[in-house]
PDB file of N, CA and C in Angstrom:
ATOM      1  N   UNK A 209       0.847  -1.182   0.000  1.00 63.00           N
ATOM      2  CA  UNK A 209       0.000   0.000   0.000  1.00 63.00           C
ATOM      3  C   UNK A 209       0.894   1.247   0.000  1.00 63.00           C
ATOM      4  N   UNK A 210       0.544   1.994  -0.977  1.00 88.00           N
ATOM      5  CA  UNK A 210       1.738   3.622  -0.689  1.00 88.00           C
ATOM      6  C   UNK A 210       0.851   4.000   0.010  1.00 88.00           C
ATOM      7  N   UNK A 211       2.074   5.089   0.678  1.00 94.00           N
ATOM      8  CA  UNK A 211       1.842   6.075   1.562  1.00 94.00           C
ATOM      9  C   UNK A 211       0.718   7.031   1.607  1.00 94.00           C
ATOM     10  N   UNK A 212       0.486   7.809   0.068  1.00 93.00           N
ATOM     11  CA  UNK A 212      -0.290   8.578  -0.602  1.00 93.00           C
ATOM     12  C   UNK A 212      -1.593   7.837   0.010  1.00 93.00           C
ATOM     13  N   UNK A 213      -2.201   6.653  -0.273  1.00 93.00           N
ATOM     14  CA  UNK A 213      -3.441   5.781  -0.063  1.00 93.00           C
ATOM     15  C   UNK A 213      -3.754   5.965   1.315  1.00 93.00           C
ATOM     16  N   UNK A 214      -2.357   5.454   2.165  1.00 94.00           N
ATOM     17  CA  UNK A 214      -2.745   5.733   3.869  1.00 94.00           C
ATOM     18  C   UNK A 214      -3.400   6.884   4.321  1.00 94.00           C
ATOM     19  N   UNK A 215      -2.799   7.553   3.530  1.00 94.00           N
ATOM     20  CA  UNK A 215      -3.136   9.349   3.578  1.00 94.00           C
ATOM     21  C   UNK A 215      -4.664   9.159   3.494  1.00 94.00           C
ATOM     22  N   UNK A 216      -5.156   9.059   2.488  1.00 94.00           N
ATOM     23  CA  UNK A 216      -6.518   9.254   2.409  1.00 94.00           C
ATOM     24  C   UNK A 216      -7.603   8.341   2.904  1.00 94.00           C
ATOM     25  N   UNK A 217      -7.143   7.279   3.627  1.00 94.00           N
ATOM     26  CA  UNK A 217      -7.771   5.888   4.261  1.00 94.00           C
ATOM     27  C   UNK A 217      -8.509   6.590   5.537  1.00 94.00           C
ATOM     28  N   UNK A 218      -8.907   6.104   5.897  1.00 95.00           N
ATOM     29  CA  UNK A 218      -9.947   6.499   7.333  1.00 95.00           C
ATOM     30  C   UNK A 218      -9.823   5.155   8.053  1.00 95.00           C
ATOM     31  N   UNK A 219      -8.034   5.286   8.737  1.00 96.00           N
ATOM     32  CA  UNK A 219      -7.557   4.306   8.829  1.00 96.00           C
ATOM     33  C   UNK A 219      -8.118   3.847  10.578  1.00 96.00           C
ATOM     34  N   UNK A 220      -8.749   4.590  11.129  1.00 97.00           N
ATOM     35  CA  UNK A 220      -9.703   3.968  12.132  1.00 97.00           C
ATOM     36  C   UNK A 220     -10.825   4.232  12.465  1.00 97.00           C
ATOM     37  N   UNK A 221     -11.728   3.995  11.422  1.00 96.00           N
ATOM     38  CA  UNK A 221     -13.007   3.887  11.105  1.00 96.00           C
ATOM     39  C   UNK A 221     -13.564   2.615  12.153  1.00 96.00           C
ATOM     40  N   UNK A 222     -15.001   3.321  12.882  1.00 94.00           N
ATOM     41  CA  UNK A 222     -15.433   2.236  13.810  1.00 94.00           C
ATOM     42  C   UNK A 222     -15.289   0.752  13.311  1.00 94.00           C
ATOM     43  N   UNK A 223     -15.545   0.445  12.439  1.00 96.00           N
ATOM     44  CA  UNK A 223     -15.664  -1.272  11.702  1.00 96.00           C
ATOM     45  C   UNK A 223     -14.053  -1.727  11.674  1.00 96.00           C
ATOM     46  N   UNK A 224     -13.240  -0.826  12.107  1.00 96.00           N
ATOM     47  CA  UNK A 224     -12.160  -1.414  11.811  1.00 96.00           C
ATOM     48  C   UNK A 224     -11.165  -1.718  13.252  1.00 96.00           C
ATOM     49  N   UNK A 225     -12.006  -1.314  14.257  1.00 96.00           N
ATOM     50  CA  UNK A 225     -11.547  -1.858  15.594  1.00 96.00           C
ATOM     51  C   UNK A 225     -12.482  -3.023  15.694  1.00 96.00           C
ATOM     52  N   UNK A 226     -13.825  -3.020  15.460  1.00 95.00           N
ATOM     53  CA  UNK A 226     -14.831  -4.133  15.791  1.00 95.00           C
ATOM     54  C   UNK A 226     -13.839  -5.490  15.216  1.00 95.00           C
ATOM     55  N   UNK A 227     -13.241  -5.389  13.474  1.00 95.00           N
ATOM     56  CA  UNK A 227     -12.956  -6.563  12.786  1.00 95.00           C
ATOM     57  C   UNK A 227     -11.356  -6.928  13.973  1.00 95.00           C
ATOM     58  N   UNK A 228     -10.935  -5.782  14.651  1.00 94.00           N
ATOM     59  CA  UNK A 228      -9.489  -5.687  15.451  1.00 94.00           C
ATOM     60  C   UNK A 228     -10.510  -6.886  16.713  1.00 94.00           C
ATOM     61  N   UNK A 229     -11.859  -7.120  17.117  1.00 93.00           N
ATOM     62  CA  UNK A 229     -12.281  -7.283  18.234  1.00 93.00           C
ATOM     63  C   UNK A 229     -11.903  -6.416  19.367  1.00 93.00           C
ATOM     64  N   UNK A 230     -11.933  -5.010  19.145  1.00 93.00           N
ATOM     65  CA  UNK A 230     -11.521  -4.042  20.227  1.00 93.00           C
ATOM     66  C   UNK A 230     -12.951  -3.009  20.722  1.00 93.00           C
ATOM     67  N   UNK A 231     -13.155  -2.578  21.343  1.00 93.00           N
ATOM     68  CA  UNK A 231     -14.021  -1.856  21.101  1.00 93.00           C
ATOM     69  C   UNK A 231     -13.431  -0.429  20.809  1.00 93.00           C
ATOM     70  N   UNK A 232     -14.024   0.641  20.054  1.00 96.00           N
ATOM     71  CA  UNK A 232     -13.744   1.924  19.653  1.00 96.00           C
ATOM     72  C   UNK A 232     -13.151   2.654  20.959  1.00 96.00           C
ATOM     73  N   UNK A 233     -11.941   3.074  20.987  1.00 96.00           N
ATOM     74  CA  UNK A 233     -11.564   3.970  21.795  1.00 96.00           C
ATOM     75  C   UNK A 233     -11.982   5.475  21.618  1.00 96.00           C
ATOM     76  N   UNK A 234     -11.807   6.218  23.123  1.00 96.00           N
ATOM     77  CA  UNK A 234     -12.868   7.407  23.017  1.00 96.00           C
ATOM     78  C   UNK A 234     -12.745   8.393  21.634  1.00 96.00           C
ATOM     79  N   UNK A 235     -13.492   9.092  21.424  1.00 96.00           N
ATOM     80  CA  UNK A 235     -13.457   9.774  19.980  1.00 96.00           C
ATOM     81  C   UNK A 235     -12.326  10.675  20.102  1.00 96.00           C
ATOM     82  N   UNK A 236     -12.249  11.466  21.232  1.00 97.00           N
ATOM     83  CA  UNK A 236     -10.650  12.594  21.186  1.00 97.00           C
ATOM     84  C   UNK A 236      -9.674  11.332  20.941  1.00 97.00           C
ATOM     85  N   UNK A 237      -9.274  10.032  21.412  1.00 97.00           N
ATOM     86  CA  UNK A 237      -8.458   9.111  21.380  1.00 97.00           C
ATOM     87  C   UNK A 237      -8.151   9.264  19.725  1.00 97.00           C
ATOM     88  N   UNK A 238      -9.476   8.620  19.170  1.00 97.00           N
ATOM     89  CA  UNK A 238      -9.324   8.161  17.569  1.00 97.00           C
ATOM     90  C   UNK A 238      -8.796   9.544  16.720  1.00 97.00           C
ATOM     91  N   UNK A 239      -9.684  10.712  17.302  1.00 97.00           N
ATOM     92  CA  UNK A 239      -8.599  12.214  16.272  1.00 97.00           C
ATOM     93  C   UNK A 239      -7.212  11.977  16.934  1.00 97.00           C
ATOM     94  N   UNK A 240      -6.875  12.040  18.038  1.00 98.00           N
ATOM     95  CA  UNK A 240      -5.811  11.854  18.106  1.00 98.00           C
ATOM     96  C   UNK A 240      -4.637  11.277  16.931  1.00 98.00           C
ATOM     97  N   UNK A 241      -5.006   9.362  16.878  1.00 98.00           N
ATOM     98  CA  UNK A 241      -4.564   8.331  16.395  1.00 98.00           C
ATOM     99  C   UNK A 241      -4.459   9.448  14.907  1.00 98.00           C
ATOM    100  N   UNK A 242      -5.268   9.816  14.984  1.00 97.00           N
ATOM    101  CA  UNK A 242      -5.667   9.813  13.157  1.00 97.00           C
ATOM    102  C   UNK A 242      -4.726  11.324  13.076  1.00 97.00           C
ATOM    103  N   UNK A 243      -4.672  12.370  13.627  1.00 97.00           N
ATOM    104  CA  UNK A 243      -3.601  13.378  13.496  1.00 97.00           C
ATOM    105  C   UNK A 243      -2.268  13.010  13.806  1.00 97.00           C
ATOM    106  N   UNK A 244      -1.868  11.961  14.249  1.00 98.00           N
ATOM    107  CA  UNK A 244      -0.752  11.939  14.329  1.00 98.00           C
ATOM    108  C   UNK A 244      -0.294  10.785  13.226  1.00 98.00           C
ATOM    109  N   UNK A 245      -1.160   9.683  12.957  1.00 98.00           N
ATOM    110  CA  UNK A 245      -1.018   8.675  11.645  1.00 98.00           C
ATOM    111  C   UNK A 245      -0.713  10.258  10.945  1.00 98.00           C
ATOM    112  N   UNK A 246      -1.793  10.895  10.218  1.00 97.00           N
ATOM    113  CA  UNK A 246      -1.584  11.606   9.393  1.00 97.00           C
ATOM    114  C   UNK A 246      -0.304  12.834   9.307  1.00 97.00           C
ATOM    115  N   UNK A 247       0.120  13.003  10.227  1.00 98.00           N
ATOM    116  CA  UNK A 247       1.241  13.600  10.202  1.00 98.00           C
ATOM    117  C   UNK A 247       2.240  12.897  10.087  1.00 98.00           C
ATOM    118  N   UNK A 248       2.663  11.840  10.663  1.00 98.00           N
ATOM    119  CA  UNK A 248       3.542  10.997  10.121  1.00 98.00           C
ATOM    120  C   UNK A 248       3.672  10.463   8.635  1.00 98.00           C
ATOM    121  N   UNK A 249       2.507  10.055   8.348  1.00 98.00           N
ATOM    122  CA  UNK A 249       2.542   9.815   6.673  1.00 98.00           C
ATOM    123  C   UNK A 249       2.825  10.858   5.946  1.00 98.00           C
ATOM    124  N   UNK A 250       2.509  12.218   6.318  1.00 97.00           N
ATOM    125  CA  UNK A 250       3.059  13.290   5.366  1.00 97.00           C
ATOM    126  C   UNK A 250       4.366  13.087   5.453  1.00 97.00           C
ATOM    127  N   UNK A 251       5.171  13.376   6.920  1.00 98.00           N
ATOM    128  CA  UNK A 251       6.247  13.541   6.908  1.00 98.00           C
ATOM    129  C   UNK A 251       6.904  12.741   5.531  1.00 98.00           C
ATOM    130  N   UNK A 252       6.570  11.000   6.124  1.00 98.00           N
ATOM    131  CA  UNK A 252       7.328  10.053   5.840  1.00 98.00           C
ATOM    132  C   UNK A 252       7.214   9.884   4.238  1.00 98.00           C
ATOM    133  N   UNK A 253       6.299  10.697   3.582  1.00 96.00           N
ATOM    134  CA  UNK A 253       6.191  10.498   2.294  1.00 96.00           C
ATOM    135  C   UNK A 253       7.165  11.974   1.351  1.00 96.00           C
ATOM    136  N   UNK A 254       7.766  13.140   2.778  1.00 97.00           N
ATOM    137  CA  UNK A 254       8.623  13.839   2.153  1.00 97.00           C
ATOM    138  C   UNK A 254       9.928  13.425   2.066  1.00 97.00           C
ATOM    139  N   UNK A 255      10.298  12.446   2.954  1.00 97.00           N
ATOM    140  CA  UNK A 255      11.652  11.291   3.296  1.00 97.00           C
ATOM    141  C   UNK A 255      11.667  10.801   2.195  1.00 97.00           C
ATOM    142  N   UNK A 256      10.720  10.034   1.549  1.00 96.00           N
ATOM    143  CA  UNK A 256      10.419   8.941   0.896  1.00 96.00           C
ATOM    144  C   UNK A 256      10.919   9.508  -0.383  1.00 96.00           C
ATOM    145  N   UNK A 257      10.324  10.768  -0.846  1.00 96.00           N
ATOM    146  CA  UNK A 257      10.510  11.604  -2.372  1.00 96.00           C
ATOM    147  C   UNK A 257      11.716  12.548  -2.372  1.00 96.00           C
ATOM    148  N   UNK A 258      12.448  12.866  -1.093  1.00 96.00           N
ATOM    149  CA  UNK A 258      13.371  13.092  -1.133  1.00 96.00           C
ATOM    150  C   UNK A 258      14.663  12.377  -1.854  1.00 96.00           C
ATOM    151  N   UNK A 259      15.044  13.024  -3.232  1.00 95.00           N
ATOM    152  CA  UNK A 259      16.205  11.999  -3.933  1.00 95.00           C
ATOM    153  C   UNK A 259      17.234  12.601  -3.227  1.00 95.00           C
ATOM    154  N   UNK A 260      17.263  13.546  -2.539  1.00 97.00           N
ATOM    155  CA  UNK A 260      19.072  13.367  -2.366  1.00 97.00           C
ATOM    156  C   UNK A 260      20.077  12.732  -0.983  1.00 97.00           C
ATOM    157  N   UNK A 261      18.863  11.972  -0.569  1.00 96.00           N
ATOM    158  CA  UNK A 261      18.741  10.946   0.582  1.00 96.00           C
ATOM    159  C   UNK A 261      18.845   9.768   0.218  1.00 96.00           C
ATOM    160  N   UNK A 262      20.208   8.865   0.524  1.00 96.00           N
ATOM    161  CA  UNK A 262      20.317   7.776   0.172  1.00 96.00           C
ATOM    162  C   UNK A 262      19.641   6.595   1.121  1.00 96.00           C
ATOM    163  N   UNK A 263      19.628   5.498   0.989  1.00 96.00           N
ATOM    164  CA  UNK A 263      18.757   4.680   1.834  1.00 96.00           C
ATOM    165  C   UNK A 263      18.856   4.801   2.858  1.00 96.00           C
ATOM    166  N   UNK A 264      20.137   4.530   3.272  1.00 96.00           N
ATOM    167  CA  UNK A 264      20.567   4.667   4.932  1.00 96.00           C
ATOM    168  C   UNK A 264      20.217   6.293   5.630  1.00 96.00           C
ATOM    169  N   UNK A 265      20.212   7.159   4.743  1.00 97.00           N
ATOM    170  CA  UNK A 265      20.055   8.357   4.960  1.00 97.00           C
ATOM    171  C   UNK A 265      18.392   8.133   5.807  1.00 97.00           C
ATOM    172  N   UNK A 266      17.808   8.034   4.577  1.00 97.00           N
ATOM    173  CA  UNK A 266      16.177   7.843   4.687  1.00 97.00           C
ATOM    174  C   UNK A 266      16.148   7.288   6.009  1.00 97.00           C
ATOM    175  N   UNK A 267      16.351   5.816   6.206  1.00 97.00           N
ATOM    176  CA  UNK A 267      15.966   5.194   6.948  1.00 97.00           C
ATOM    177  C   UNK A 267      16.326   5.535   8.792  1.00 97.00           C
ATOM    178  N   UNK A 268      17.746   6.486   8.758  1.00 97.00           N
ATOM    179  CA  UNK A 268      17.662   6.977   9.728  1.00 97.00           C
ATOM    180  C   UNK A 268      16.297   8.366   9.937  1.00 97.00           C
ATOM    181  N   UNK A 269      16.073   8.481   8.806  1.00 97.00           N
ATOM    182  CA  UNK A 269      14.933   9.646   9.087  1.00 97.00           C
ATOM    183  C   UNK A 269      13.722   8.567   9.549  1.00 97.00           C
ATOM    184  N   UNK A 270      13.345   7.539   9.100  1.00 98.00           N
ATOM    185  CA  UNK A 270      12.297   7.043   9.318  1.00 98.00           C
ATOM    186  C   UNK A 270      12.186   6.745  10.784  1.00 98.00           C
ATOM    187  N   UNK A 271      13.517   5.932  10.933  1.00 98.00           N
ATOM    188  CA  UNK A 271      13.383   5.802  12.763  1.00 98.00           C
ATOM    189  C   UNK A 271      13.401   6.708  13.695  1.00 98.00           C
ATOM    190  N   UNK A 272      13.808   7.867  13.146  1.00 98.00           N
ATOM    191  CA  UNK A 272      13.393   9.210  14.068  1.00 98.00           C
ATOM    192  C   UNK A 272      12.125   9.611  14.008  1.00 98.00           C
ATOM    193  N   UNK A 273      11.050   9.624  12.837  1.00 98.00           N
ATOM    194  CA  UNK A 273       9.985  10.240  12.782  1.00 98.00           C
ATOM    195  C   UNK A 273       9.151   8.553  13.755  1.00 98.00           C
ATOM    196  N   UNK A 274       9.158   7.715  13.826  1.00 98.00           N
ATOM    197  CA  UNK A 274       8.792   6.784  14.881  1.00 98.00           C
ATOM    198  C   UNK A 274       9.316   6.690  15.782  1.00 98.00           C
ATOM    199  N   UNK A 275      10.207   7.056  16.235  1.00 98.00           N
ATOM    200  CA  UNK A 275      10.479   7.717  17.865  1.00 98.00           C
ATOM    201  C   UNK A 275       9.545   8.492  18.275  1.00 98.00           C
ATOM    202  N   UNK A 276       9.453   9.753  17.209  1.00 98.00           N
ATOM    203  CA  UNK A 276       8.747  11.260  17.733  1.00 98.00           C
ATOM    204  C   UNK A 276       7.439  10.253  18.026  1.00 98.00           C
ATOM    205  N   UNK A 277       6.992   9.806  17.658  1.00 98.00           N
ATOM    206  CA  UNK A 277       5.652   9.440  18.030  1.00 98.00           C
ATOM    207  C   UNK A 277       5.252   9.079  19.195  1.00 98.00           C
ATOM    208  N   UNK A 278       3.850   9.967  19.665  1.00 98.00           N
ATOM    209  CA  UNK A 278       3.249   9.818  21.340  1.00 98.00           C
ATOM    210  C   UNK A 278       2.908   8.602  21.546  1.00 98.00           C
ATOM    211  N   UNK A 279       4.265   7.742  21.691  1.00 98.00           N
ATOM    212  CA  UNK A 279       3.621   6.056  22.034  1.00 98.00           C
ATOM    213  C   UNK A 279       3.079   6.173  23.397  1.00 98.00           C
ATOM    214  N   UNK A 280       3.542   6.931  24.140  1.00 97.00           N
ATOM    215  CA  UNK A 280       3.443   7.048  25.616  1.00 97.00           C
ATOM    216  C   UNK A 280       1.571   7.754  26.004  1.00 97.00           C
ATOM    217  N   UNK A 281       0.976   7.829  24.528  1.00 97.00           N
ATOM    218  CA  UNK A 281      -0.062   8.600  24.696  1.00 97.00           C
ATOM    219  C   UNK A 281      -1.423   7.878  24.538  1.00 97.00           C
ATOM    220  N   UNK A 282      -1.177   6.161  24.096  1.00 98.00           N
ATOM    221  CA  UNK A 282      -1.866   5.564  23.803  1.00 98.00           C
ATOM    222  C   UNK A 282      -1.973   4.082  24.540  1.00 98.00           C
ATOM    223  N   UNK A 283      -2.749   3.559  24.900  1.00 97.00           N
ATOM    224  CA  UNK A 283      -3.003   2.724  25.744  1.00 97.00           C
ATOM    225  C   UNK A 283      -2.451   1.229  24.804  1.00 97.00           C
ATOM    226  N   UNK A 284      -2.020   0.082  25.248  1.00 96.00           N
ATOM    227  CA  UNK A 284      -1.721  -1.230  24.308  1.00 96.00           C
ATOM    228  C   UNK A 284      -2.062  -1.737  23.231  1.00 96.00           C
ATOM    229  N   UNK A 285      -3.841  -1.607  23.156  1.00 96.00           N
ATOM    230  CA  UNK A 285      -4.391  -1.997  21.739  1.00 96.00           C
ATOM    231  C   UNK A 285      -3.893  -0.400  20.769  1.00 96.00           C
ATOM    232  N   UNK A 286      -4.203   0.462  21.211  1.00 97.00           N
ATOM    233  CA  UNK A 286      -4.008   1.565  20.251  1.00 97.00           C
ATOM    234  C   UNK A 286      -2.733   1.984  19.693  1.00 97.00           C
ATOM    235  N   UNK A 287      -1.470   1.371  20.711  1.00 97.00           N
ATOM    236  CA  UNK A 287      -0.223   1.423  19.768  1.00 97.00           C
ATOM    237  C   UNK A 287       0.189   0.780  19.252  1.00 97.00           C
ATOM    238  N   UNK A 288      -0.944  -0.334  19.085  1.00 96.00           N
ATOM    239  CA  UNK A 288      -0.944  -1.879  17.892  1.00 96.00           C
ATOM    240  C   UNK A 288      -1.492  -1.103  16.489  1.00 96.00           C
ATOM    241  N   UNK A 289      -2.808  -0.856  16.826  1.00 97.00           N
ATOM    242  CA  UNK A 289      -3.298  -0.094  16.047  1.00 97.00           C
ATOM    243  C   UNK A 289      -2.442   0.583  15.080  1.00 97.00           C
ATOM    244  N   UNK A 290      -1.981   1.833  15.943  1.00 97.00           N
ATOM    245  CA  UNK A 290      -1.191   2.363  15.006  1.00 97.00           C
ATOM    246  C   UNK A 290       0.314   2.070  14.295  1.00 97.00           C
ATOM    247  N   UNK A 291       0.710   0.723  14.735  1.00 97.00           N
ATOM    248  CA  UNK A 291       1.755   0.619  14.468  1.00 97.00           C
ATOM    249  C   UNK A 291       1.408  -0.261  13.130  1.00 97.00           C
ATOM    250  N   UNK A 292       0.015  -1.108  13.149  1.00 96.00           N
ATOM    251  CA  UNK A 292      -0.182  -1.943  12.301  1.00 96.00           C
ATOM    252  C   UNK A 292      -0.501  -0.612  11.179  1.00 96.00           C
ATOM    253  N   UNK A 293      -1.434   0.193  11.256  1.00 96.00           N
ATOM    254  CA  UNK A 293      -1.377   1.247  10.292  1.00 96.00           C
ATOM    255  C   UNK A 293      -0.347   1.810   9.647  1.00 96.00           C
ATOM    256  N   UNK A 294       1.035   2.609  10.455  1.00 97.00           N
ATOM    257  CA  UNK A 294       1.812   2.568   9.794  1.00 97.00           C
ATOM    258  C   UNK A 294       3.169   1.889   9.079  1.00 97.00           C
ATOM    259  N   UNK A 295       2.575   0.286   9.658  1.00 97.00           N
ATOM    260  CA  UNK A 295       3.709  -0.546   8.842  1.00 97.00           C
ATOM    261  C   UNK A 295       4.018  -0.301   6.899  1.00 97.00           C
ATOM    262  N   UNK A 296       2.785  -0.298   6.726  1.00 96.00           N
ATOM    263  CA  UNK A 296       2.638  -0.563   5.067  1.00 96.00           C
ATOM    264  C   UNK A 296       3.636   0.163   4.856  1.00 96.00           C
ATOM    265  N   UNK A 297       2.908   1.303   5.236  1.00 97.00           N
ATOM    266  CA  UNK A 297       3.876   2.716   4.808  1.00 97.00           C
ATOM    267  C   UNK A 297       5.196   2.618   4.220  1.00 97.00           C
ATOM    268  N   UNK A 298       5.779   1.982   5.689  1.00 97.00           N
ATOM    269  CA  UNK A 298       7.246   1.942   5.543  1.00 97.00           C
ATOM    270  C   UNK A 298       7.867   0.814   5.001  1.00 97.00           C
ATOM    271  N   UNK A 299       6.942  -0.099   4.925  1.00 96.00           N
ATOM    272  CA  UNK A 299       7.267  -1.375   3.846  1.00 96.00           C
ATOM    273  C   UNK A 299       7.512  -0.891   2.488  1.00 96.00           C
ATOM    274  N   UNK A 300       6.573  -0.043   2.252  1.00 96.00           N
ATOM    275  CA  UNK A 300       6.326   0.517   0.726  1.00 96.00           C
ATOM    276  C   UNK A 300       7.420   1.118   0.702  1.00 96.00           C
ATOM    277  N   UNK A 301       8.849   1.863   1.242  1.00 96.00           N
ATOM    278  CA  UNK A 301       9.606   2.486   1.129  1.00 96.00           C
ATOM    279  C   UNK A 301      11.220   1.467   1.168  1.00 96.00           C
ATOM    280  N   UNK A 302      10.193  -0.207   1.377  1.00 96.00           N
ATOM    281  CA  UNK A 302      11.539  -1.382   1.053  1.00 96.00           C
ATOM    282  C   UNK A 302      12.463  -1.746   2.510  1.00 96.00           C
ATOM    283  N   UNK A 303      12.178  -1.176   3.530  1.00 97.00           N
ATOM    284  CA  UNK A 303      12.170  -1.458   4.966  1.00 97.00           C
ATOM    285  C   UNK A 303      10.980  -2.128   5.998  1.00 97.00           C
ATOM    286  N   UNK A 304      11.980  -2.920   6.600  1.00 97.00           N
ATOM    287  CA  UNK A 304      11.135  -4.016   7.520  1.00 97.00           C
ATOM    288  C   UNK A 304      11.158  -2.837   8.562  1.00 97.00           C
ATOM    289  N   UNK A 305       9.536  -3.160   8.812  1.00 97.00           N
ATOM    290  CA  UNK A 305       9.070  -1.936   9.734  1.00 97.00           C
ATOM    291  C   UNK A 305       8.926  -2.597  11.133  1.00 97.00           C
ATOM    292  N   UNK A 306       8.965  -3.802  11.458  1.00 96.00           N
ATOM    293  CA  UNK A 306       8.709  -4.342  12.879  1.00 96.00           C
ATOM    294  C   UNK A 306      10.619  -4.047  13.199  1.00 96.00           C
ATOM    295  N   UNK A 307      11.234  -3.865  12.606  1.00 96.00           N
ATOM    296  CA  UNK A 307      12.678  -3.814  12.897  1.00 96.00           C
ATOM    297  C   UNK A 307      12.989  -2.168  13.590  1.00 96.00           C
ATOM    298  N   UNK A 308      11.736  -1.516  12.891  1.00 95.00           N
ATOM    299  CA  UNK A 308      11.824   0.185  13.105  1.00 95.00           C
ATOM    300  C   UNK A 308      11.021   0.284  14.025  1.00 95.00           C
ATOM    301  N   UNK A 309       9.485  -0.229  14.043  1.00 92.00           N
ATOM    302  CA  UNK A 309       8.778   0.510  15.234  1.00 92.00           C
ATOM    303  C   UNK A 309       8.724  -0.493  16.087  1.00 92.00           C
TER     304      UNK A 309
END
């Protein structure tokens, strides 16, 4: 899946914790999830189109922009959640993402 797609996904849409068997975390929770997915995918898609960044270059950018992230802000299922959300991402960019986040 590119990045671009994540972008526009409504990547935690109620039906998609039910199919998780989770129940919907509170609604400020889910804007949350979803402003910070979405800021990360921007970022990670200016890394990504950046040519004068070689892989290793990139990829230290990638593990910094998943550091920055408020893991500390989300309870166990929700930093599954989002980690399962932004795996593709960074797959799509040819990096094993369970190695990064």
């Amino acid at each position: 899946m590119k990045i671009e797609e994540l972008i526009k996904n409504d990547n935690y849409a109620l039906p998609l914790w039910e199919k998780r068997g989770l129940m919907p975390s509170p609604v400020a929770v889910i804007k949350q999830l979803e402003s910070v997915t979405g800021s990360f995918l921007k970022n990670l898609k200016v890394v990504n189109e950046n040519s004068e960044l070689d892989k290793s270059s990139k990829l230290e950018k990638v593990q910094k922009l998943v550091d920055q992230l408020p893991w500390d802000d989300f309870d166990t299922e929700e930093k599954e959640f989002l980690a399962d959300v932004i795996a593709p991402a960074i797959e799509s960019m040819g990096y094993n993402p369970w190695t990064i986040i």
